[in-house]
Amino acid sequence: MAINGNNTSQCTHLDAQNLVKSSQNTLTLSIESYADPRSPNDQRSPDAVAPPKGAVPVPKPTTFKITATIPSKPWQPSSTKSPTSGADDSLPPPPPPTVTVPVSKPTSENGPELYCEGCKQQIRGPYLTAQGKNWHPDEFVCASPNCGRPLQNVGFIEEKGQRYCSDCYEKYFAHSCAKCHKKIVGEVMHALNQTWHVTCFVCTSCNQPFRDGVFHLEHDKPYCVADYNKQFGTLCKGCGFAIEAGDHFVEAIKSQWHESCFTCAVCHIDLKNAGFYSVNNKPVCSNHKNARLPA
């Protein structure tokens, strides 16, 4: 037998142990096995004995090569008995299998102690964090006395500092929509002293929501600014766009004009503070009062 190429026939048990311990990352054992034709009681040297006539020659020894990976951290080897030599050769046991152990968090070793907002007890296992507070999963439930539904996977709606599942919130707190009369859970629109779903409070003309929150009423019906101006607003004779609330305008030639639009149709000089002439219902300055303009 050889350890890492070192013959152990003259080694003591302690010498063999030291050879194993001195191995780096790889341990190589060579074991030679053969059949001995001699009598067990024959103590003569094998070299001095010739095989008897007709005897089967000694077969060539078979070499078994064992490669073992030594773990990087030292561990205590155990003794195993060699079946071929009868000596106590020291062989290290295989390293233990890797076991993943779930770590309960938090612990006093990896952070400060945490306490559940519900039961006020220390948290030693899995926990949830919501609204800046920590909870045991089975304590994070709907606040309705008749419910108690876990909220971990369904979400919650806060009302007066308490957390409710969507069903309980809709039942006890949600407003009704003035149009569809269904409960409103989520974004709500307050208008005309009533509450609405955002998708229900829409322009009477284009049916689009008032995302900017601005609308005009006409005959008690809401309109977006664009549609109100188109249908009910005053349009500027010059540019064709609406004259909105707060805009300065000029009334002339039986029409309304933005101040900036009331200019000479020929040279575009400002006419709001000057005299003007009308040619085919278009304002012109005194220099172009005889101009020929299309109707």
PDB file of C-alpha atoms in Angstrom:
ATOM      1  CA  MET A   1       0.000   0.000   0.000  1.00  0.00           C
ATOM      2  CA  ALA A   2       1.173   3.562  -0.770  1.00  0.00           C
ATOM      3  CA  ILE A   3      -0.101   6.969   0.362  1.00  0.00           C
ATOM      4  CA  ASN A   4       0.530   9.751  -2.196  1.00  0.00           C
ATOM      5  CA  GLY A   5       3.295   7.558  -3.720  1.00  0.00           C
ATOM      6  CA  ASN A   6       4.986   6.836  -0.338  1.00  0.00           C
ATOM      7  CA  ASN A   7       5.396   3.112   0.417  1.00  0.00           C
ATOM      8  CA  THR A   8       3.882   2.312   3.804  1.00  0.00           C
ATOM      9  CA  SER A   9       5.282  -1.186   4.231  1.00  0.00           C
ATOM     10  CA  GLN A  10       7.833   0.090   6.786  1.00  0.00           C
ATOM     11  CA  CYS A  11       5.584   2.806   8.301  1.00  0.00           C
ATOM     12  CA  THR A  12       4.115   2.689  11.751  1.00  0.00           C
ATOM     13  CA  HIS A  13       0.478   3.518  12.327  1.00  0.00           C
ATOM     14  CA  LEU A  14       1.468   7.041  13.456  1.00  0.00           C
ATOM     15  CA  ASP A  15       3.614   7.531  10.328  1.00  0.00           C
ATOM     16  CA  ALA A  16       0.649   6.621   8.119  1.00  0.00           C
ATOM     17  CA  GLN A  17      -1.555   9.089   9.979  1.00  0.00           C
ATOM     18  CA  ASN A  18       0.967  11.880   9.412  1.00  0.00           C
ATOM     19  CA  LEU A  19       1.128  11.099   5.673  1.00  0.00           C
ATOM     20  CA  VAL A  20      -2.657  11.459   5.440  1.00  0.00           C
ATOM     21  CA  LYS A  21      -2.678  14.707   7.441  1.00  0.00           C
ATOM     22  CA  SER A  22       0.088  16.215   5.298  1.00  0.00           C
ATOM     23  CA  SER A  23      -1.962  15.795   2.108  1.00  0.00           C
ATOM     24  CA  GLN A  24      -3.139  18.997   0.444  1.00  0.00           C
ATOM     25  CA  ASN A  25      -6.369  18.896  -1.555  1.00  0.00           C
ATOM     26  CA  THR A  26      -5.975  15.355  -2.973  1.00  0.00           C
ATOM     27  CA  LEU A  27      -5.306  12.056  -1.194  1.00  0.00           C
ATOM     28  CA  THR A  28      -4.105   9.142  -3.375  1.00  0.00           C
ATOM     29  CA  LEU A  29      -4.044   5.594  -1.977  1.00  0.00           C
ATOM     30  CA  SER A  30      -2.488   2.688  -3.895  1.00  0.00           C
ATOM     31  CA  ILE A  31      -3.440  -0.826  -2.734  1.00  0.00           C
ATOM     32  CA  GLU A  32      -1.785  -3.915  -4.194  1.00  0.00           C
ATOM     33  CA  SER A  33      -3.618  -7.218  -3.833  1.00  0.00           C
ATOM     34  CA  TYR A  34      -2.411 -10.698  -4.879  1.00  0.00           C
ATOM     35  CA  ALA A  35      -2.870 -14.354  -3.964  1.00  0.00           C
ATOM     36  CA  ASP A  36      -0.092 -15.910  -1.840  1.00  0.00           C
ATOM     37  CA  PRO A  37       0.561 -19.600  -2.703  1.00  0.00           C
ATOM     38  CA  ARG A  38       2.587 -20.142   0.443  1.00  0.00           C
ATOM     39  CA  SER A  39       1.332 -21.843   3.514  1.00  0.00           C
ATOM     40  CA  PRO A  40       0.284 -19.433   6.257  1.00  0.00           C
ATOM     41  CA  ASN A  41       2.876 -20.990   8.573  1.00  0.00           C
ATOM     42  CA  ASP A  42       5.760 -20.672   6.108  1.00  0.00           C
ATOM     43  CA  GLN A  43       7.944 -17.857   7.515  1.00  0.00           C
ATOM     44  CA  ARG A  44      10.639 -18.010   4.808  1.00  0.00           C
ATOM     45  CA  SER A  45      11.277 -15.027   2.542  1.00  0.00           C
ATOM     46  CA  PRO A  46       9.206 -15.083  -0.643  1.00  0.00           C
ATOM     47  CA  ASP A  47      12.333 -14.463  -2.727  1.00  0.00           C
ATOM     48  CA  ALA A  48      13.947 -17.754  -1.561  1.00  0.00           C
ATOM     49  CA  VAL A  49      11.060 -20.031  -2.453  1.00  0.00           C
ATOM     50  CA  ALA A  50      10.585 -21.297  -5.975  1.00  0.00           C
ATOM     51  CA  PRO A  51       7.073 -22.197  -7.005  1.00  0.00           C
ATOM     52  CA  PRO A  52       6.466 -25.960  -6.988  1.00  0.00           C
ATOM     53  CA  LYS A  53       6.149 -27.782 -10.270  1.00  0.00           C
ATOM     54  CA  GLY A  54       2.748 -27.409 -11.779  1.00  0.00           C
ATOM     55  CA  ALA A  55       1.767 -24.613  -9.446  1.00  0.00           C
ATOM     56  CA  VAL A  56      -0.208 -21.610 -10.749  1.00  0.00           C
ATOM     57  CA  PRO A  57       2.079 -18.574 -11.084  1.00  0.00           C
ATOM     58  CA  VAL A  58       1.424 -15.629  -8.834  1.00  0.00           C
ATOM     59  CA  PRO A  59      -0.837 -13.198 -10.706  1.00  0.00           C
ATOM     60  CA  LYS A  60       0.263  -9.654 -11.362  1.00  0.00           C
ATOM     61  CA  PRO A  61      -0.919  -7.386  -8.553  1.00  0.00           C
ATOM     62  CA  THR A  62      -3.993  -5.229  -9.311  1.00  0.00           C
ATOM     63  CA  THR A  63      -3.694  -1.586  -8.306  1.00  0.00           C
ATOM     64  CA  PHE A  64      -6.777   0.315  -7.008  1.00  0.00           C
ATOM     65  CA  LYS A  65      -6.481   4.076  -7.084  1.00  0.00           C
ATOM     66  CA  ILE A  66      -8.712   6.032  -4.687  1.00  0.00           C
ATOM     67  CA  THR A  67      -8.885   9.784  -4.930  1.00  0.00           C
ATOM     68  CA  ALA A  68     -10.506  11.669  -2.078  1.00  0.00           C
ATOM     69  CA  THR A  69     -11.022  15.410  -1.826  1.00  0.00           C
ATOM     70  CA  ILE A  70     -10.032  16.791   1.530  1.00  0.00           C
ATOM     71  CA  PRO A  71     -12.225  19.577   2.857  1.00  0.00           C
ATOM     72  CA  SER A  72     -10.559  22.935   3.312  1.00  0.00           C
ATOM     73  CA  LYS A  73     -11.412  23.032   7.022  1.00  0.00           C
ATOM     74  CA  PRO A  74      -9.759  20.470   9.303  1.00  0.00           C
ATOM     75  CA  TRP A  75     -11.942  17.730  10.692  1.00  0.00           C
ATOM     76  CA  GLN A  76     -11.176  14.707  12.880  1.00  0.00           C
ATOM     77  CA  PRO A  77     -10.424  11.603  10.810  1.00  0.00           C
ATOM     78  CA  SER A  78     -11.715   8.192  11.881  1.00  0.00           C
ATOM     79  CA  SER A  79      -9.832   4.873  11.650  1.00  0.00           C
ATOM     80  CA  THR A  80     -10.932   2.167   9.211  1.00  0.00           C
ATOM     81  CA  LYS A  81      -9.388  -1.283   8.930  1.00  0.00           C
ATOM     82  CA  SER A  82      -7.743  -2.150   5.619  1.00  0.00           C
ATOM     83  CA  PRO A  83      -9.098  -5.471   4.279  1.00  0.00           C
ATOM     84  CA  THR A  84      -5.856  -6.349   2.445  1.00  0.00           C
ATOM     85  CA  SER A  85      -3.018  -5.536   4.803  1.00  0.00           C
ATOM     86  CA  GLY A  86      -4.719  -5.985   8.164  1.00  0.00           C
ATOM     87  CA  ALA A  87      -3.170  -2.696   9.368  1.00  0.00           C
ATOM     88  CA  ASP A  88      -5.158   0.218  10.887  1.00  0.00           C
ATOM     89  CA  ASP A  89      -4.690   2.778   8.126  1.00  0.00           C
ATOM     90  CA  SER A  90      -6.136   6.144   8.987  1.00  0.00           C
ATOM     91  CA  LEU A  91      -8.674   7.274   6.344  1.00  0.00           C
ATOM     92  CA  PRO A  92     -10.688  10.484   6.719  1.00  0.00           C
ATOM     93  CA  PRO A  93     -14.476  10.151   6.612  1.00  0.00           C
ATOM     94  CA  PRO A  94     -16.378  11.883   3.830  1.00  0.00           C
ATOM     95  CA  PRO A  95     -17.377  15.469   4.610  1.00  0.00           C
ATOM     96  CA  PRO A  96     -20.925  15.897   5.938  1.00  0.00           C
ATOM     97  CA  PRO A  97     -23.670  16.781   3.407  1.00  0.00           C
ATOM     98  CA  THR A  98     -24.691  20.405   2.988  1.00  0.00           C
ATOM     99  CA  VAL A  99     -27.963  21.113   4.794  1.00  0.00           C
ATOM    100  CA  THR A 100     -29.800  24.375   4.298  1.00  0.00           C
ATOM    101  CA  VAL A 101     -31.350  25.437   7.573  1.00  0.00           C
ATOM    102  CA  PRO A 102     -34.003  28.164   7.383  1.00  0.00           C
ATOM    103  CA  VAL A 103     -33.000  31.083   9.538  1.00  0.00           C
ATOM    104  CA  SER A 104     -35.731  32.597  11.637  1.00  0.00           C
ATOM    105  CA  LYS A 105     -35.486  36.334  11.517  1.00  0.00           C
ATOM    106  CA  PRO A 106     -34.947  38.486  13.344  1.00  0.00           C
ATOM    107  CA  THR A 107     -32.558  37.211  16.032  1.00  0.00           C
ATOM    108  CA  SER A 108     -30.692  39.046  18.716  1.00  0.00           C
ATOM    109  CA  GLU A 109     -27.440  38.276  16.890  1.00  0.00           C
ATOM    110  CA  ASN A 110     -28.237  39.907  13.555  1.00  0.00           C
ATOM    111  CA  GLY A 111     -30.280  42.928  14.524  1.00  0.00           C
ATOM    112  CA  PRO A 112     -32.438  44.660  17.105  1.00  0.00           C
ATOM    113  CA  GLU A 113     -35.461  42.935  18.567  1.00  0.00           C
ATOM    114  CA  LEU A 114     -38.712  43.506  16.689  1.00  0.00           C
ATOM    115  CA  TYR A 115     -42.193  43.474  18.155  1.00  0.00           C
ATOM    116  CA  CYS A 116     -45.516  42.738  16.497  1.00  0.00           C
ATOM    117  CA  GLU A 117     -47.835  45.726  16.252  1.00  0.00           C
ATOM    118  CA  GLY A 118     -50.825  43.434  16.712  1.00  0.00           C
ATOM    119  CA  CYS A 119     -50.005  41.261  19.732  1.00  0.00           C
ATOM    120  CA  LYS A 120     -47.102  43.387  21.066  1.00  0.00           C
ATOM    121  CA  GLN A 121     -44.989  40.218  21.416  1.00  0.00           C
ATOM    122  CA  GLN A 122     -41.420  39.815  20.210  1.00  0.00           C
ATOM    123  CA  ILE A 123     -41.101  38.573  16.636  1.00  0.00           C
ATOM    124  CA  ARG A 124     -38.893  35.489  16.358  1.00  0.00           C
ATOM    125  CA  GLY A 125     -39.931  34.163  12.954  1.00  0.00           C
ATOM    126  CA  PRO A 126     -41.225  35.444   9.614  1.00  0.00           C
ATOM    127  CA  TYR A 127     -42.903  38.833   9.706  1.00  0.00           C
ATOM    128  CA  LEU A 128     -44.491  41.518   7.547  1.00  0.00           C
ATOM    129  CA  THR A 129     -43.754  45.222   7.363  1.00  0.00           C
ATOM    130  CA  ALA A 130     -46.567  47.632   6.529  1.00  0.00           C
ATOM    131  CA  GLN A 131     -47.007  51.332   7.227  1.00  0.00           C
ATOM    132  CA  GLY A 132     -43.609  51.373   8.916  1.00  0.00           C
ATOM    133  CA  LYS A 133     -44.595  48.695  11.458  1.00  0.00           C
ATOM    134  CA  ASN A 134     -43.921  44.980  11.851  1.00  0.00           C
ATOM    135  CA  TRP A 135     -46.458  42.202  12.194  1.00  0.00           C
ATOM    136  CA  HIS A 136     -46.731  38.461  12.647  1.00  0.00           C
ATOM    137  CA  PRO A 137     -48.429  37.180   9.464  1.00  0.00           C
ATOM    138  CA  ASP A 138     -51.370  35.811  11.475  1.00  0.00           C
ATOM    139  CA  GLU A 139     -51.829  39.175  13.216  1.00  0.00           C
ATOM    140  CA  PHE A 140     -51.973  41.198  10.004  1.00  0.00           C
ATOM    141  CA  VAL A 141     -55.696  40.737   9.359  1.00  0.00           C
ATOM    142  CA  CYS A 142     -58.804  42.743   8.463  1.00  0.00           C
ATOM    143  CA  ALA A 143     -59.880  44.970  11.351  1.00  0.00           C
ATOM    144  CA  SER A 144     -63.576  44.194  10.901  1.00  0.00           C
ATOM    145  CA  PRO A 145     -64.753  42.179  13.952  1.00  0.00           C
ATOM    146  CA  ASN A 146     -66.814  39.896  11.739  1.00  0.00           C
ATOM    147  CA  CYS A 147     -64.021  39.208   9.243  1.00  0.00           C
ATOM    148  CA  GLY A 148     -60.410  38.806  10.435  1.00  0.00           C
ATOM    149  CA  ARG A 149     -59.281  37.853   6.932  1.00  0.00           C
ATOM    150  CA  PRO A 150     -55.475  37.605   6.472  1.00  0.00           C
ATOM    151  CA  LEU A 151     -54.246  40.539   4.411  1.00  0.00           C
ATOM    152  CA  GLN A 152     -50.804  39.243   3.454  1.00  0.00           C
ATOM    153  CA  ASN A 153     -51.747  38.216  -0.090  1.00  0.00           C
ATOM    154  CA  VAL A 154     -54.866  40.289  -0.781  1.00  0.00           C
ATOM    155  CA  GLY A 155     -53.831  43.821   0.146  1.00  0.00           C
ATOM    156  CA  PHE A 156     -55.777  46.249   2.280  1.00  0.00           C
ATOM    157  CA  ILE A 157     -57.424  49.674   2.366  1.00  0.00           C
ATOM    158  CA  GLU A 158     -56.745  51.992   5.272  1.00  0.00           C
ATOM    159  CA  GLU A 159     -59.603  53.811   6.995  1.00  0.00           C
ATOM    160  CA  LYS A 160     -59.176  55.805  10.215  1.00  0.00           C
ATOM    161  CA  GLY A 161     -55.858  54.123  10.979  1.00  0.00           C
ATOM    162  CA  GLN A 162     -57.198  50.576  10.549  1.00  0.00           C
ATOM    163  CA  ARG A 163     -56.699  48.084   7.743  1.00  0.00           C
ATOM    164  CA  TYR A 164     -59.626  46.444   5.982  1.00  0.00           C
ATOM    165  CA  CYS A 165     -59.994  43.978   3.153  1.00  0.00           C
ATOM    166  CA  SER A 166     -61.690  45.349   0.042  1.00  0.00           C
ATOM    167  CA  ASP A 167     -64.968  43.558   0.803  1.00  0.00           C
ATOM    168  CA  CYS A 168     -65.299  45.039   4.295  1.00  0.00           C
ATOM    169  CA  TYR A 169     -64.212  48.486   3.154  1.00  0.00           C
ATOM    170  CA  GLU A 170     -66.826  48.432   0.408  1.00  0.00           C
ATOM    171  CA  LYS A 171     -69.476  47.269   2.864  1.00  0.00           C
ATOM    172  CA  TYR A 172     -68.826  49.721   5.692  1.00  0.00           C
ATOM    173  CA  PHE A 173     -67.016  52.772   4.304  1.00  0.00           C
ATOM    174  CA  ALA A 174     -67.214  53.125   0.509  1.00  0.00           C
ATOM    175  CA  HIS A 175     -69.340  55.874  -1.054  1.00  0.00           C
ATOM    176  CA  SER A 176     -71.894  55.219  -3.769  1.00  0.00           C
ATOM    177  CA  CYS A 177     -71.411  56.577  -7.283  1.00  0.00           C
ATOM    178  CA  ALA A 178     -74.002  59.194  -8.302  1.00  0.00           C
ATOM    179  CA  LYS A 179     -74.211  57.703 -11.811  1.00  0.00           C
ATOM    180  CA  CYS A 180     -74.021  53.898 -11.527  1.00  0.00           C
ATOM    181  CA  HIS A 181     -74.970  53.752  -7.812  1.00  0.00           C
ATOM    182  CA  LYS A 182     -72.290  51.136  -7.154  1.00  0.00           C
ATOM    183  CA  LYS A 183     -69.779  51.330  -4.308  1.00  0.00           C
ATOM    184  CA  ILE A 184     -66.540  53.185  -5.040  1.00  0.00           C
ATOM    185  CA  VAL A 185     -63.347  51.345  -4.062  1.00  0.00           C
ATOM    186  CA  GLY A 186     -60.257  53.187  -5.251  1.00  0.00           C
ATOM    187  CA  GLU A 187     -60.019  56.601  -6.858  1.00  0.00           C
ATOM    188  CA  VAL A 188     -63.094  58.750  -6.258  1.00  0.00           C
ATOM    189  CA  MET A 189     -64.231  61.994  -7.885  1.00  0.00           C
ATOM    190  CA  HIS A 190     -65.991  64.643  -5.773  1.00  0.00           C
ATOM    191  CA  ALA A 191     -68.118  67.011  -7.865  1.00  0.00           C
ATOM    192  CA  LEU A 192     -71.503  68.741  -7.655  1.00  0.00           C
ATOM    193  CA  ASN A 193     -71.753  67.744  -3.975  1.00  0.00           C
ATOM    194  CA  GLN A 194     -71.695  64.059  -4.933  1.00  0.00           C
ATOM    195  CA  THR A 195     -69.174  61.242  -5.349  1.00  0.00           C
ATOM    196  CA  TRP A 196     -68.429  59.469  -8.605  1.00  0.00           C
ATOM    197  CA  HIS A 197     -66.251  56.792 -10.114  1.00  0.00           C
ATOM    198  CA  VAL A 198     -63.607  58.541 -12.200  1.00  0.00           C
ATOM    199  CA  THR A 199     -64.852  56.580 -15.200  1.00  0.00           C
ATOM    200  CA  CYS A 200     -68.465  57.618 -14.520  1.00  0.00           C
ATOM    201  CA  PHE A 201     -67.985  61.370 -14.175  1.00  0.00           C
ATOM    202  CA  VAL A 202     -67.316  62.185 -17.826  1.00  0.00           C
ATOM    203  CA  CYS A 203     -67.972  64.881 -20.402  1.00  0.00           C
ATOM    204  CA  THR A 204     -71.531  64.827 -21.712  1.00  0.00           C
ATOM    205  CA  SER A 205     -70.236  65.253 -25.255  1.00  0.00           C
ATOM    206  CA  CYS A 206     -67.026  63.180 -25.632  1.00  0.00           C
ATOM    207  CA  ASN A 207     -67.510  60.775 -22.666  1.00  0.00           C
ATOM    208  CA  GLN A 208     -63.907  61.300 -21.500  1.00  0.00           C
ATOM    209  CA  PRO A 209     -63.018  61.657 -17.783  1.00  0.00           C
ATOM    210  CA  PHE A 210     -62.058  65.074 -16.428  1.00  0.00           C
ATOM    211  CA  ARG A 211     -58.505  64.091 -15.543  1.00  0.00           C
ATOM    212  CA  ASP A 212     -57.486  67.720 -14.992  1.00  0.00           C
ATOM    213  CA  GLY A 213     -60.524  68.275 -12.749  1.00  0.00           C
ATOM    214  CA  VAL A 214     -61.825  71.183 -14.862  1.00  0.00           C
ATOM    215  CA  PHE A 215     -65.298  71.161 -16.400  1.00  0.00           C
ATOM    216  CA  HIS A 216     -68.154  73.528 -17.278  1.00  0.00           C
ATOM    217  CA  LEU A 217     -71.837  73.084 -16.579  1.00  0.00           C
ATOM    218  CA  GLU A 218     -74.517  73.759 -19.143  1.00  0.00           C
ATOM    219  CA  HIS A 219     -78.134  72.816 -18.371  1.00  0.00           C
ATOM    220  CA  ASP A 220     -76.820  70.942 -15.291  1.00  0.00           C
ATOM    221  CA  LYS A 221     -74.617  68.703 -17.440  1.00  0.00           C
ATOM    222  CA  PRO A 222     -70.801  68.653 -17.288  1.00  0.00           C
ATOM    223  CA  TYR A 223     -68.662  69.381 -20.349  1.00  0.00           C
ATOM    224  CA  CYS A 224     -64.914  69.421 -20.841  1.00  0.00           C
ATOM    225  CA  VAL A 225     -63.416  72.786 -21.744  1.00  0.00           C
ATOM    226  CA  ALA A 226     -62.901  71.911 -25.407  1.00  0.00           C
ATOM    227  CA  ASP A 227     -66.445  70.670 -25.990  1.00  0.00           C
ATOM    228  CA  TYR A 228     -68.001  73.476 -23.976  1.00  0.00           C
ATOM    229  CA  ASN A 229     -66.183  76.055 -26.065  1.00  0.00           C
ATOM    230  CA  LYS A 230     -67.190  74.325 -29.274  1.00  0.00           C
ATOM    231  CA  GLN A 231     -70.859  74.088 -28.376  1.00  0.00           C
ATOM    232  CA  PHE A 232     -71.526  77.029 -26.088  1.00  0.00           C
ATOM    233  CA  GLY A 233     -68.485  79.292 -26.085  1.00  0.00           C
ATOM    234  CA  THR A 234     -67.825  82.483 -28.017  1.00  0.00           C
ATOM    235  CA  LEU A 235     -65.433  82.009 -30.890  1.00  0.00           C
ATOM    236  CA  CYS A 236     -62.967  84.640 -32.008  1.00  0.00           C
ATOM    237  CA  LYS A 237     -63.741  85.953 -35.505  1.00  0.00           C
ATOM    238  CA  GLY A 238     -60.019  86.272 -36.204  1.00  0.00           C
ATOM    239  CA  CYS A 239     -58.496  82.897 -35.165  1.00  0.00           C
ATOM    240  CA  GLY A 240     -61.591  80.735 -34.773  1.00  0.00           C
ATOM    241  CA  PHE A 241     -60.645  79.624 -31.247  1.00  0.00           C
ATOM    242  CA  ALA A 242     -62.784  80.164 -28.155  1.00  0.00           C
ATOM    243  CA  ILE A 243     -62.660  83.315 -26.097  1.00  0.00           C
ATOM    244  CA  GLU A 244     -62.328  81.795 -22.653  1.00  0.00           C
ATOM    245  CA  ALA A 245     -63.121  83.252 -19.275  1.00  0.00           C
ATOM    246  CA  GLY A 246     -60.558  85.907 -18.388  1.00  0.00           C
ATOM    247  CA  ASP A 247     -59.538  86.574 -21.980  1.00  0.00           C
ATOM    248  CA  HIS A 248     -59.593  90.211 -23.171  1.00  0.00           C
ATOM    249  CA  PHE A 249     -61.694  90.638 -26.290  1.00  0.00           C
ATOM    250  CA  VAL A 250     -63.071  93.297 -28.626  1.00  0.00           C
ATOM    251  CA  GLU A 251     -66.624  93.486 -29.970  1.00  0.00           C
ATOM    252  CA  ALA A 252     -66.660  94.913 -33.482  1.00  0.00           C
ATOM    253  CA  ILE A 253     -68.310  94.282 -36.835  1.00  0.00           C
ATOM    254  CA  LYS A 254     -71.034  92.198 -35.112  1.00  0.00           C
ATOM    255  CA  SER A 255     -68.420  89.707 -33.827  1.00  0.00           C
ATOM    256  CA  GLN A 256     -65.996  89.127 -30.972  1.00  0.00           C
ATOM    257  CA  TRP A 257     -62.235  89.132 -31.338  1.00  0.00           C
ATOM    258  CA  HIS A 258     -59.277  88.391 -29.112  1.00  0.00           C
ATOM    259  CA  GLU A 259     -57.428  91.665 -28.558  1.00  0.00           C
ATOM    260  CA  SER A 260     -54.371  90.192 -30.231  1.00  0.00           C
ATOM    261  CA  CYS A 261     -56.468  89.076 -33.210  1.00  0.00           C
ATOM    262  CA  PHE A 262     -58.125  92.435 -33.883  1.00  0.00           C
ATOM    263  CA  THR A 263     -55.614  93.726 -36.452  1.00  0.00           C
ATOM    264  CA  CYS A 264     -55.648  95.122 -39.978  1.00  0.00           C
ATOM    265  CA  ALA A 265     -56.404  92.356 -42.441  1.00  0.00           C
ATOM    266  CA  VAL A 266     -53.727  93.767 -44.795  1.00  0.00           C
ATOM    267  CA  CYS A 267     -50.769  95.005 -42.737  1.00  0.00           C
ATOM    268  CA  HIS A 268     -51.717  93.412 -39.376  1.00  0.00           C
ATOM    269  CA  ILE A 269     -51.265  96.611 -37.394  1.00  0.00           C
ATOM    270  CA  ASP A 270     -52.920  96.578 -33.963  1.00  0.00           C
ATOM    271  CA  LEU A 271     -56.373  98.194 -34.148  1.00  0.00           C
ATOM    272  CA  LYS A 272     -57.727  97.828 -30.639  1.00  0.00           C
ATOM    273  CA  ASN A 273     -56.786 101.405 -29.700  1.00  0.00           C
ATOM    274  CA  ALA A 274     -57.150 102.975 -33.173  1.00  0.00           C
ATOM    275  CA  GLY A 275     -59.895 103.729 -35.666  1.00  0.00           C
ATOM    276  CA  PHE A 276     -60.631 101.113 -38.309  1.00  0.00           C
ATOM    277  CA  TYR A 277     -62.678 100.498 -41.389  1.00  0.00           C
ATOM    278  CA  SER A 278     -64.687  97.434 -42.357  1.00  0.00           C
ATOM    279  CA  VAL A 279     -64.072  95.854 -45.749  1.00  0.00           C
ATOM    280  CA  ASN A 280     -66.161  92.722 -46.400  1.00  0.00           C
ATOM    281  CA  ASN A 281     -66.637  92.345 -42.593  1.00  0.00           C
ATOM    282  CA  LYS A 282     -62.885  92.511 -41.994  1.00  0.00           C
ATOM    283  CA  PRO A 283     -61.124  95.296 -40.088  1.00  0.00           C
ATOM    284  CA  VAL A 284     -58.517  97.416 -41.890  1.00  0.00           C
ATOM    285  CA  CYS A 285     -56.520 100.472 -40.946  1.00  0.00           C
ATOM    286  CA  SER A 286     -57.037 103.885 -42.555  1.00  0.00           C
ATOM    287  CA  ASN A 287     -54.175 103.250 -44.974  1.00  0.00           C
ATOM    288  CA  HIS A 288     -55.980 100.232 -46.450  1.00  0.00           C
ATOM    289  CA  LYS A 289     -59.601 101.366 -46.331  1.00  0.00           C
ATOM    290  CA  ASN A 290     -59.775 101.057 -50.111  1.00  0.00           C
ATOM    291  CA  ALA A 291     -58.215  97.601 -50.224  1.00  0.00           C
ATOM    292  CA  ARG A 292     -60.056  94.880 -52.083  1.00  0.00           C
ATOM    293  CA  LEU A 293     -60.496  91.854 -49.838  1.00  0.00           C
ATOM    294  CA  PRO A 294     -62.272  88.568 -50.561  1.00  0.00           C
ATOM    295  CA  ALA A 295     -65.559  88.069 -48.792  1.00  0.00           C
TER     296      ALA A 295
END
